[in-house]
Amino acid sequence: MIISSPEGVDEMLDLLATGEKSETMATLYSKQREVLPSGFPDHEFLVGVDQARKVGIVSFADDRNYLPVGKSQEAGGEVEYYFTGNSREFPADAEIPLPLVRDAVVEFLLTGGNLPQCIEWREE
Protein backbone atom coordinates (compact mmCIF):
# COMPACT_ATOMS: atom_id res chain seq x y z
CA MET A 1 0.00 0.00 0.00
CA ILE A 2 1.33 3.44 -0.90
CA ILE A 3 0.16 6.16 1.48
CA SER A 4 0.21 9.67 0.08
CA SER A 5 -2.33 11.56 2.21
CA PRO A 6 -3.80 11.77 5.71
CA GLU A 7 -6.84 9.93 4.32
CA GLY A 8 -4.51 7.10 3.32
CA VAL A 9 -3.23 6.98 6.89
CA ASP A 10 -6.82 6.66 8.12
CA GLU A 11 -7.45 3.82 5.66
CA MET A 12 -4.33 1.95 6.80
CA LEU A 13 -5.20 2.37 10.49
CA ASP A 14 -8.75 1.16 9.82
CA LEU A 15 -7.37 -1.93 8.08
CA LEU A 16 -5.11 -2.67 11.05
CA ALA A 17 -7.99 -2.10 13.49
CA THR A 18 -10.50 -4.31 11.70
CA GLY A 19 -8.29 -6.93 10.09
CA GLU A 20 -7.04 -10.27 11.23
CA LYS A 21 -5.58 -10.64 14.73
CA SER A 22 -2.31 -11.69 13.04
CA GLU A 23 -2.07 -8.34 11.20
CA THR A 24 -2.22 -5.52 13.76
CA MET A 25 1.05 -3.85 12.78
CA ALA A 26 2.55 -2.40 9.60
CA THR A 27 6.03 -1.31 8.60
CA LEU A 28 6.33 2.04 6.83
CA TYR A 29 9.17 3.53 4.82
CA SER A 30 9.43 6.97 3.26
CA LYS A 31 10.44 7.12 -0.39
CA GLN A 32 11.82 10.61 0.30
CA ARG A 33 14.69 9.26 2.40
CA GLU A 34 17.99 7.82 1.27
CA VAL A 35 18.60 4.14 0.78
CA LEU A 36 21.67 2.36 2.08
CA PRO A 37 24.35 1.02 -0.31
CA SER A 38 22.64 -2.37 0.13
CA GLY A 39 19.48 -0.91 -1.42
CA PHE A 40 17.50 -1.14 1.80
CA PRO A 41 15.86 1.90 3.45
CA ASP A 42 17.90 3.77 6.05
CA HIS A 43 14.95 3.78 8.44
CA GLU A 44 11.87 1.90 9.61
CA PHE A 45 8.63 3.15 11.13
CA LEU A 46 6.36 0.59 12.79
CA VAL A 47 2.73 1.30 13.60
CA GLY A 48 0.37 -1.00 15.49
CA VAL A 49 -3.28 -0.74 16.50
CA ASP A 50 -5.20 -2.31 19.37
CA GLN A 51 -8.75 -1.24 18.54
CA ALA A 52 -10.32 -2.92 21.58
CA ARG A 53 -8.21 -0.87 24.00
CA LYS A 54 -8.07 2.27 21.81
CA VAL A 55 -4.28 2.40 21.94
CA GLY A 56 -1.43 1.68 19.60
CA ILE A 57 2.30 1.64 19.18
CA VAL A 58 4.77 3.45 16.97
CA SER A 59 8.47 2.75 16.73
CA PHE A 60 11.11 4.60 14.73
CA ALA A 61 14.52 3.27 13.78
CA ASP A 62 17.38 4.80 11.83
CA ASP A 63 20.81 4.84 13.46
CA ARG A 64 19.02 4.36 16.82
CA ASN A 65 15.70 2.80 17.88
CA TYR A 66 12.98 4.91 19.48
CA LEU A 67 9.74 4.18 21.32
CA PRO A 68 7.17 6.65 22.63
CA VAL A 69 7.03 7.72 26.22
CA GLY A 70 3.52 6.32 26.71
CA LYS A 71 0.90 7.35 29.18
CA SER A 72 -0.14 3.82 30.20
CA GLN A 73 -1.03 3.25 33.82
CA GLU A 74 0.38 -0.28 33.57
CA ALA A 75 3.86 -0.47 35.03
CA GLY A 76 6.08 -3.11 33.48
CA GLY A 77 4.89 -5.90 31.30
CA GLU A 78 4.76 -6.19 27.55
CA VAL A 79 2.15 -6.01 24.83
CA GLU A 80 2.13 -7.82 21.51
CA TYR A 81 1.36 -6.62 18.01
CA TYR A 82 1.46 -8.83 14.94
CA PHE A 83 3.04 -8.39 11.51
CA THR A 84 2.34 -11.16 8.98
CA GLY A 85 1.52 -13.53 11.82
CA ASN A 86 4.74 -12.86 13.75
CA SER A 87 4.51 -11.23 17.14
CA ARG A 88 6.57 -8.26 18.21
CA GLU A 89 6.65 -7.33 21.87
CA PHE A 90 6.83 -3.77 23.18
CA PRO A 91 6.91 -2.39 26.72
CA ALA A 92 3.32 -1.76 27.83
CA ASP A 93 4.22 1.78 28.84
CA ALA A 94 5.13 2.63 25.22
CA GLU A 95 1.50 2.46 24.04
CA ILE A 96 -0.17 5.74 23.15
CA PRO A 97 -3.79 6.72 22.34
CA LEU A 98 -4.94 5.99 18.77
CA PRO A 99 -5.38 9.68 17.83
CA LEU A 100 -1.72 10.24 18.72
CA VAL A 101 -0.71 7.18 16.66
CA ARG A 102 -2.51 8.77 13.70
CA ASP A 103 -0.83 12.15 14.29
CA ALA A 104 2.60 10.50 14.40
CA VAL A 105 2.02 8.57 11.17
CA VAL A 106 0.75 11.69 9.37
CA GLU A 107 3.75 13.69 10.60
CA PHE A 108 6.13 10.91 9.49
CA LEU A 109 4.51 11.03 6.05
CA LEU A 110 4.39 14.83 5.70
CA THR A 111 7.99 15.40 6.87
CA GLY A 112 9.55 12.97 4.44
CA GLY A 113 10.17 10.22 6.96
CA ASN A 114 11.55 12.23 9.87
CA LEU A 115 11.07 11.31 13.52
CA PRO A 116 7.66 12.75 14.45
CA GLN A 117 7.84 15.51 17.05
CA CYS A 118 4.18 15.30 18.11
CA ILE A 119 5.11 12.68 20.71
CA GLU A 120 7.88 12.32 23.27
CA TRP A 121 10.43 9.61 22.42
CA ARG A 122 12.89 7.48 24.36
CA GLU A 123 15.65 5.24 23.08
CA GLU A 124 14.73 1.58 22.99
mmCIF file with all atom_site columns, C-alpha atoms in Angstrom:
data_model
loop_
_atom_site.group_PDB
_atom_site.id
_atom_site.type_symbol
_atom_site.label_atom_id
_atom_site.label_alt_id
_atom_site.label_comp_id
_atom_site.label_asym_id
_atom_site.label_entity_id
_atom_site.label_seq_id
_atom_site.pdbx_PDB_ins_code
_atom_site.Cartn_x
_atom_site.Cartn_y
_atom_site.Cartn_z
_atom_site.occupancy
_atom_site.B_iso_or_equiv
_atom_site.pdbx_formal_charge
_atom_site.auth_seq_id
_atom_site.auth_comp_id
_atom_site.auth_asym_id
_atom_site.auth_atom_id
_atom_site.pdbx_PDB_model_num
ATOM 1   C CA . MET A 1 1   ? 0.000   0.000   0.000  1.00 0.00 ? 1   MET A CA 1
ATOM 2   C CA . ILE A 1 2   ? 1.333   3.442   -0.895 1.00 0.00 ? 2   ILE A CA 1
ATOM 3   C CA . ILE A 1 3   ? 0.159   6.156   1.479  1.00 0.00 ? 3   ILE A CA 1
ATOM 4   C CA . SER A 1 4   ? 0.209   9.671   0.078  1.00 0.00 ? 4   SER A CA 1
ATOM 5   C CA . SER A 1 5   ? -2.328  11.557  2.205  1.00 0.00 ? 5   SER A CA 1
ATOM 6   C CA . PRO A 1 6   ? -3.799  11.774  5.709  1.00 0.00 ? 6   PRO A CA 1
ATOM 7   C CA . GLU A 1 7   ? -6.837  9.932   4.322  1.00 0.00 ? 7   GLU A CA 1
ATOM 8   C CA . GLY A 1 8   ? -4.512  7.098   3.318  1.00 0.00 ? 8   GLY A CA 1
ATOM 9   C CA . VAL A 1 9   ? -3.229  6.981   6.893  1.00 0.00 ? 9   VAL A CA 1
ATOM 10  C CA . ASP A 1 10  ? -6.823  6.658   8.123  1.00 0.00 ? 10  ASP A CA 1
ATOM 11  C CA . GLU A 1 11  ? -7.450  3.818   5.663  1.00 0.00 ? 11  GLU A CA 1
ATOM 12  C CA . MET A 1 12  ? -4.333  1.954   6.797  1.00 0.00 ? 12  MET A CA 1
ATOM 13  C CA . LEU A 1 13  ? -5.199  2.372   10.488 1.00 0.00 ? 13  LEU A CA 1
ATOM 14  C CA . ASP A 1 14  ? -8.749  1.157   9.819  1.00 0.00 ? 14  ASP A CA 1
ATOM 15  C CA . LEU A 1 15  ? -7.371  -1.933  8.081  1.00 0.00 ? 15  LEU A CA 1
ATOM 16  C CA . LEU A 1 16  ? -5.110  -2.674  11.049 1.00 0.00 ? 16  LEU A CA 1
ATOM 17  C CA . ALA A 1 17  ? -7.988  -2.096  13.493 1.00 0.00 ? 17  ALA A CA 1
ATOM 18  C CA . THR A 1 18  ? -10.503 -4.315  11.698 1.00 0.00 ? 18  THR A CA 1
ATOM 19  C CA . GLY A 1 19  ? -8.290  -6.926  10.089 1.00 0.00 ? 19  GLY A CA 1
ATOM 20  C CA . GLU A 1 20  ? -7.044  -10.274 11.234 1.00 0.00 ? 20  GLU A CA 1
ATOM 21  C CA . LYS A 1 21  ? -5.583  -10.641 14.730 1.00 0.00 ? 21  LYS A CA 1
ATOM 22  C CA . SER A 1 22  ? -2.314  -11.690 13.043 1.00 0.00 ? 22  SER A CA 1
ATOM 23  C CA . GLU A 1 23  ? -2.071  -8.337  11.202 1.00 0.00 ? 23  GLU A CA 1
ATOM 24  C CA . THR A 1 24  ? -2.220  -5.523  13.764 1.00 0.00 ? 24  THR A CA 1
ATOM 25  C CA . MET A 1 25  ? 1.050   -3.852  12.775 1.00 0.00 ? 25  MET A CA 1
ATOM 26  C CA . ALA A 1 26  ? 2.548   -2.404  9.596  1.00 0.00 ? 26  ALA A CA 1
ATOM 27  C CA . THR A 1 27  ? 6.034   -1.314  8.595  1.00 0.00 ? 27  THR A CA 1
ATOM 28  C CA . LEU A 1 28  ? 6.335   2.039   6.827  1.00 0.00 ? 28  LEU A CA 1
ATOM 29  C CA . TYR A 1 29  ? 9.175   3.529   4.819  1.00 0.00 ? 29  TYR A CA 1
ATOM 30  C CA . SER A 1 30  ? 9.433   6.970   3.261  1.00 0.00 ? 30  SER A CA 1
ATOM 31  C CA . LYS A 1 31  ? 10.436  7.121   -0.390 1.00 0.00 ? 31  LYS A CA 1
ATOM 32  C CA . GLN A 1 32  ? 11.824  10.607  0.304  1.00 0.00 ? 32  GLN A CA 1
ATOM 33  C CA . ARG A 1 33  ? 14.695  9.262   2.405  1.00 0.00 ? 33  ARG A CA 1
ATOM 34  C CA . GLU A 1 34  ? 17.985  7.822   1.272  1.00 0.00 ? 34  GLU A CA 1
ATOM 35  C CA . VAL A 1 35  ? 18.600  4.140   0.776  1.00 0.00 ? 35  VAL A CA 1
ATOM 36  C CA . LEU A 1 36  ? 21.669  2.357   2.078  1.00 0.00 ? 36  LEU A CA 1
ATOM 37  C CA . PRO A 1 37  ? 24.346  1.020   -0.307 1.00 0.00 ? 37  PRO A CA 1
ATOM 38  C CA . SER A 1 38  ? 22.640  -2.372  0.128  1.00 0.00 ? 38  SER A CA 1
ATOM 39  C CA . GLY A 1 39  ? 19.485  -0.910  -1.419 1.00 0.00 ? 39  GLY A CA 1
ATOM 40  C CA . PHE A 1 40  ? 17.502  -1.145  1.803  1.00 0.00 ? 40  PHE A CA 1
ATOM 41  C CA . PRO A 1 41  ? 15.860  1.903   3.447  1.00 0.00 ? 41  PRO A CA 1
ATOM 42  C CA . ASP A 1 42  ? 17.903  3.768   6.052  1.00 0.00 ? 42  ASP A CA 1
ATOM 43  C CA . HIS A 1 43  ? 14.946  3.784   8.443  1.00 0.00 ? 43  HIS A CA 1
ATOM 44  C CA . GLU A 1 44  ? 11.866  1.899   9.614  1.00 0.00 ? 44  GLU A CA 1
ATOM 45  C CA . PHE A 1 45  ? 8.626   3.145   11.129 1.00 0.00 ? 45  PHE A CA 1
ATOM 46  C CA . LEU A 1 46  ? 6.356   0.586   12.793 1.00 0.00 ? 46  LEU A CA 1
ATOM 47  C CA . VAL A 1 47  ? 2.727   1.296   13.598 1.00 0.00 ? 47  VAL A CA 1
ATOM 48  C CA . GLY A 1 48  ? 0.367   -0.998  15.488 1.00 0.00 ? 48  GLY A CA 1
ATOM 49  C CA . VAL A 1 49  ? -3.278  -0.737  16.500 1.00 0.00 ? 49  VAL A CA 1
ATOM 50  C CA . ASP A 1 50  ? -5.204  -2.313  19.373 1.00 0.00 ? 50  ASP A CA 1
ATOM 51  C CA . GLN A 1 51  ? -8.748  -1.238  18.544 1.00 0.00 ? 51  GLN A CA 1
ATOM 52  C CA . ALA A 1 52  ? -10.320 -2.924  21.579 1.00 0.00 ? 52  ALA A CA 1
ATOM 53  C CA . ARG A 1 53  ? -8.212  -0.874  24.004 1.00 0.00 ? 53  ARG A CA 1
ATOM 54  C CA . LYS A 1 54  ? -8.074  2.268   21.808 1.00 0.00 ? 54  LYS A CA 1
ATOM 55  C CA . VAL A 1 55  ? -4.277  2.396   21.940 1.00 0.00 ? 55  VAL A CA 1
ATOM 56  C CA . GLY A 1 56  ? -1.433  1.681   19.601 1.00 0.00 ? 56  GLY A CA 1
ATOM 57  C CA . ILE A 1 57  ? 2.296   1.642   19.180 1.00 0.00 ? 57  ILE A CA 1
ATOM 58  C CA . VAL A 1 58  ? 4.770   3.447   16.972 1.00 0.00 ? 58  VAL A CA 1
ATOM 59  C CA . SER A 1 59  ? 8.467   2.750   16.726 1.00 0.00 ? 59  SER A CA 1
ATOM 60  C CA . PHE A 1 60  ? 11.109  4.595   14.733 1.00 0.00 ? 60  PHE A CA 1
ATOM 61  C CA . ALA A 1 61  ? 14.519  3.267   13.784 1.00 0.00 ? 61  ALA A CA 1
ATOM 62  C CA . ASP A 1 62  ? 17.376  4.798   11.827 1.00 0.00 ? 62  ASP A CA 1
ATOM 63  C CA . ASP A 1 63  ? 20.811  4.837   13.460 1.00 0.00 ? 63  ASP A CA 1
ATOM 64  C CA . ARG A 1 64  ? 19.016  4.362   16.820 1.00 0.00 ? 64  ARG A CA 1
ATOM 65  C CA . ASN A 1 65  ? 15.703  2.795   17.884 1.00 0.00 ? 65  ASN A CA 1
ATOM 66  C CA . TYR A 1 66  ? 12.984  4.913   19.483 1.00 0.00 ? 66  TYR A CA 1
ATOM 67  C CA . LEU A 1 67  ? 9.740   4.180   21.320 1.00 0.00 ? 67  LEU A CA 1
ATOM 68  C CA . PRO A 1 68  ? 7.169   6.650   22.627 1.00 0.00 ? 68  PRO A CA 1
ATOM 69  C CA . VAL A 1 69  ? 7.028   7.715   26.222 1.00 0.00 ? 69  VAL A CA 1
ATOM 70  C CA . GLY A 1 70  ? 3.525   6.319   26.711 1.00 0.00 ? 70  GLY A CA 1
ATOM 71  C CA . LYS A 1 71  ? 0.898   7.352   29.181 1.00 0.00 ? 71  LYS A CA 1
ATOM 72  C CA . SER A 1 72  ? -0.142  3.823   30.197 1.00 0.00 ? 72  SER A CA 1
ATOM 73  C CA . GLN A 1 73  ? -1.028  3.249   33.815 1.00 0.00 ? 73  GLN A CA 1
ATOM 74  C CA . GLU A 1 74  ? 0.378   -0.277  33.570 1.00 0.00 ? 74  GLU A CA 1
ATOM 75  C CA . ALA A 1 75  ? 3.864   -0.466  35.028 1.00 0.00 ? 75  ALA A CA 1
ATOM 76  C CA . GLY A 1 76  ? 6.082   -3.112  33.485 1.00 0.00 ? 76  GLY A CA 1
ATOM 77  C CA . GLY A 1 77  ? 4.895   -5.900  31.297 1.00 0.00 ? 77  GLY A CA 1
ATOM 78  C CA . GLU A 1 78  ? 4.761   -6.189  27.555 1.00 0.00 ? 78  GLU A CA 1
ATOM 79  C CA . VAL A 1 79  ? 2.149   -6.015  24.833 1.00 0.00 ? 79  VAL A CA 1
ATOM 80  C CA . GLU A 1 80  ? 2.133   -7.821  21.506 1.00 0.00 ? 80  GLU A CA 1
ATOM 81  C CA . TYR A 1 81  ? 1.364   -6.618  18.011 1.00 0.00 ? 81  TYR A CA 1
ATOM 82  C CA . TYR A 1 82  ? 1.465   -8.833  14.940 1.00 0.00 ? 82  TYR A CA 1
ATOM 83  C CA . PHE A 1 83  ? 3.038   -8.391  11.513 1.00 0.00 ? 83  PHE A CA 1
ATOM 84  C CA . THR A 1 84  ? 2.345   -11.160 8.983  1.00 0.00 ? 84  THR A CA 1
ATOM 85  C CA . GLY A 1 85  ? 1.524   -13.525 11.821 1.00 0.00 ? 85  GLY A CA 1
ATOM 86  C CA . ASN A 1 86  ? 4.737   -12.861 13.751 1.00 0.00 ? 86  ASN A CA 1
ATOM 87  C CA . SER A 1 87  ? 4.508   -11.234 17.140 1.00 0.00 ? 87  SER A CA 1
ATOM 88  C CA . ARG A 1 88  ? 6.565   -8.260  18.213 1.00 0.00 ? 88  ARG A CA 1
ATOM 89  C CA . GLU A 1 89  ? 6.654   -7.328  21.874 1.00 0.00 ? 89  GLU A CA 1
ATOM 90  C CA . PHE A 1 90  ? 6.832   -3.774  23.185 1.00 0.00 ? 90  PHE A CA 1
ATOM 91  C CA . PRO A 1 91  ? 6.908   -2.387  26.724 1.00 0.00 ? 91  PRO A CA 1
ATOM 92  C CA . ALA A 1 92  ? 3.321   -1.759  27.826 1.00 0.00 ? 92  ALA A CA 1
ATOM 93  C CA . ASP A 1 93  ? 4.219   1.782   28.838 1.00 0.00 ? 93  ASP A CA 1
ATOM 94  C CA . ALA A 1 94  ? 5.126   2.627   25.217 1.00 0.00 ? 94  ALA A CA 1
ATOM 95  C CA . GLU A 1 95  ? 1.504   2.463   24.044 1.00 0.00 ? 95  GLU A CA 1
ATOM 96  C CA . ILE A 1 96  ? -0.174  5.736   23.154 1.00 0.00 ? 96  ILE A CA 1
ATOM 97  C CA . PRO A 1 97  ? -3.793  6.716   22.341 1.00 0.00 ? 97  PRO A CA 1
ATOM 98  C CA . LEU A 1 98  ? -4.939  5.987   18.773 1.00 0.00 ? 98  LEU A CA 1
ATOM 99  C CA . PRO A 1 99  ? -5.380  9.681   17.832 1.00 0.00 ? 99  PRO A CA 1
ATOM 100 C CA . LEU A 1 100 ? -1.723  10.236  18.720 1.00 0.00 ? 100 LEU A CA 1
ATOM 101 C CA . VAL A 1 101 ? -0.714  7.180   16.665 1.00 0.00 ? 101 VAL A CA 1
ATOM 102 C CA . ARG A 1 102 ? -2.514  8.774   13.704 1.00 0.00 ? 102 ARG A CA 1
ATOM 103 C CA . ASP A 1 103 ? -0.833  12.145  14.288 1.00 0.00 ? 103 ASP A CA 1
ATOM 104 C CA . ALA A 1 104 ? 2.601   10.502  14.397 1.00 0.00 ? 104 ALA A CA 1
ATOM 105 C CA . VAL A 1 105 ? 2.016   8.574   11.165 1.00 0.00 ? 105 VAL A CA 1
ATOM 106 C CA . VAL A 1 106 ? 0.753   11.687  9.374  1.00 0.00 ? 106 VAL A CA 1
ATOM 107 C CA . GLU A 1 107 ? 3.754   13.686  10.596 1.00 0.00 ? 107 GLU A CA 1
ATOM 108 C CA . PHE A 1 108 ? 6.129   10.907  9.492  1.00 0.00 ? 108 PHE A CA 1
ATOM 109 C CA . LEU A 1 109 ? 4.508   11.031  6.053  1.00 0.00 ? 109 LEU A CA 1
ATOM 110 C CA . LEU A 1 110 ? 4.395   14.831  5.695  1.00 0.00 ? 110 LEU A CA 1
ATOM 111 C CA . THR A 1 111 ? 7.987   15.400  6.867  1.00 0.00 ? 111 THR A CA 1
ATOM 112 C CA . GLY A 1 112 ? 9.551   12.968  4.440  1.00 0.00 ? 112 GLY A CA 1
ATOM 113 C CA . GLY A 1 113 ? 10.165  10.221  6.962  1.00 0.00 ? 113 GLY A CA 1
ATOM 114 C CA . ASN A 1 114 ? 11.547  12.225  9.873  1.00 0.00 ? 114 ASN A CA 1
ATOM 115 C CA . LEU A 1 115 ? 11.075  11.309  13.517 1.00 0.00 ? 115 LEU A CA 1
ATOM 116 C CA . PRO A 1 116 ? 7.657   12.753  14.453 1.00 0.00 ? 116 PRO A CA 1
ATOM 117 C CA . GLN A 1 117 ? 7.845   15.509  17.048 1.00 0.00 ? 117 GLN A CA 1
ATOM 118 C CA . CYS A 1 118 ? 4.182   15.299  18.110 1.00 0.00 ? 118 CYS A CA 1
ATOM 119 C CA . ILE A 1 119 ? 5.110   12.685  20.710 1.00 0.00 ? 119 ILE A CA 1
ATOM 120 C CA . GLU A 1 120 ? 7.885   12.322  23.267 1.00 0.00 ? 120 GLU A CA 1
ATOM 121 C CA . TRP A 1 121 ? 10.434  9.611   22.417 1.00 0.00 ? 121 TRP A CA 1
ATOM 122 C CA . ARG A 1 122 ? 12.894  7.476   24.359 1.00 0.00 ? 122 ARG A CA 1
ATOM 123 C CA . GLU A 1 123 ? 15.650  5.238   23.076 1.00 0.00 ? 123 GLU A CA 1
ATOM 124 C CA . GLU A 1 124 ? 14.726  1.581   22.992 1.00 0.00 ? 124 GLU A CA 1
#
